[in-house]
Amino acid sequence: MTPDLDYLIRIAKIAGDILMDGYLQKHEIYHKGRIDLVTEMDKRSESFLLGEITRDFPDHSIITEESGFLSGNEDHRWFIDPLDGTSNYAHGVPLFSVTIAYAYQGALTLAVTLDPTRSHCFSAEREQGAYLNERPIHISKTEELVDAMLVTGFPYDMENPNGNNLDNFSSFMSHAQSIRRLGSAAIDLAYVAAGWFDGYWEMGIHAWDIAAGSLLVKEAGGMVTDLQGNADFFKSPYALIAANPVIHAKILEVLQANQHGYD
Ligand code: IPD
């Protein structure tokens, strides 16, 4: 049995309600690393999503941020971040999401990124376009970096000078119109799909952060590759560029001048 987009939207919205119930409350905060946080609400949202998916699709495999890998049929694979933007959430900043993707036989097929603070539900189905709530969305038409608003993120391991993204950030500051760092890669990619941001790049990211967002961008007419421009970006070490093809080429050029892969 395979899920449909309505199923992903329904469970993402309930998980979003769970996050909103706990929003601005006092949290139990645990550290996965020096600056990598997890709250009891990441776990509560994840436990709801896993409960639904394992009950309705018991043979499927799942990759999820807090519980890791749940083995099963590899033809049916789910990617879940029950709370993307945990640091924002823990500080009370209203920029976080639930992001869920489903891949059939290795191809990302269904995607939902839900921002419960704004009731923004971004969704996409392979070859069926991308939507914000009921409205179709499209990648931006910007062609010059000097007109482009870009977005990026930073890995939790900032000690690695080849992978901490600081030099790339600094280069784009002198090429782009502006750069934002929102703190939820899933929302970053959804906003690229909506044409609100003109491009995104990031390294040291995880499959669950970018699975839904990469399908959203492609279905909105965008191009997604790794930092070398290869189309098979969905593999470790996860790193990507997402934009319309013209801005994509310009982002790639700046990154290649800095000659950084993530290692
Ligand atoms: C993080 C966010 C952030 C990105 C980090 C991610 P989390 O996910 O998506 O924007 O820069 O690399 O790990 O920890 O909030 O689920």
XYZ file of C-alpha atoms and ligand atoms in Angstrom, residues 65 81 83-86 153-154 156 181 183-185 202 205 209, ligand 1:
32
model
C 15.690 12.775 13.035
C 11.864 15.818 10.735
C 10.488 19.687 14.343
C 12.857 21.421 11.932
C 14.080 24.620 13.532
C 14.465 23.221 17.035
C 22.254 27.479 7.121
C 25.217 26.318 9.152
C 26.299 22.211 14.195
C 19.543 32.464 7.872
C 17.135 28.218 11.057
C 14.838 25.682 9.346
C 16.240 24.203 6.135
C 23.915 24.446 2.521
C 22.726 18.879 6.348
C 15.952 18.288 6.588
C 18.550 22.346 11.467
C 17.883 23.426 10.643
C 18.884 24.475 10.222
C 20.058 23.883 9.475
C 20.702 22.795 10.329
C 19.661 21.729 10.661
P 17.053 21.075 13.293
O 17.629 21.301 11.785
O 17.287 22.861 9.498
O 18.316 25.435 9.349
O 20.987 24.902 9.182
O 21.761 22.221 9.595
O 20.255 20.677 11.387
O 18.220 20.680 14.148
O 16.447 22.350 13.717
O 16.034 19.975 13.126
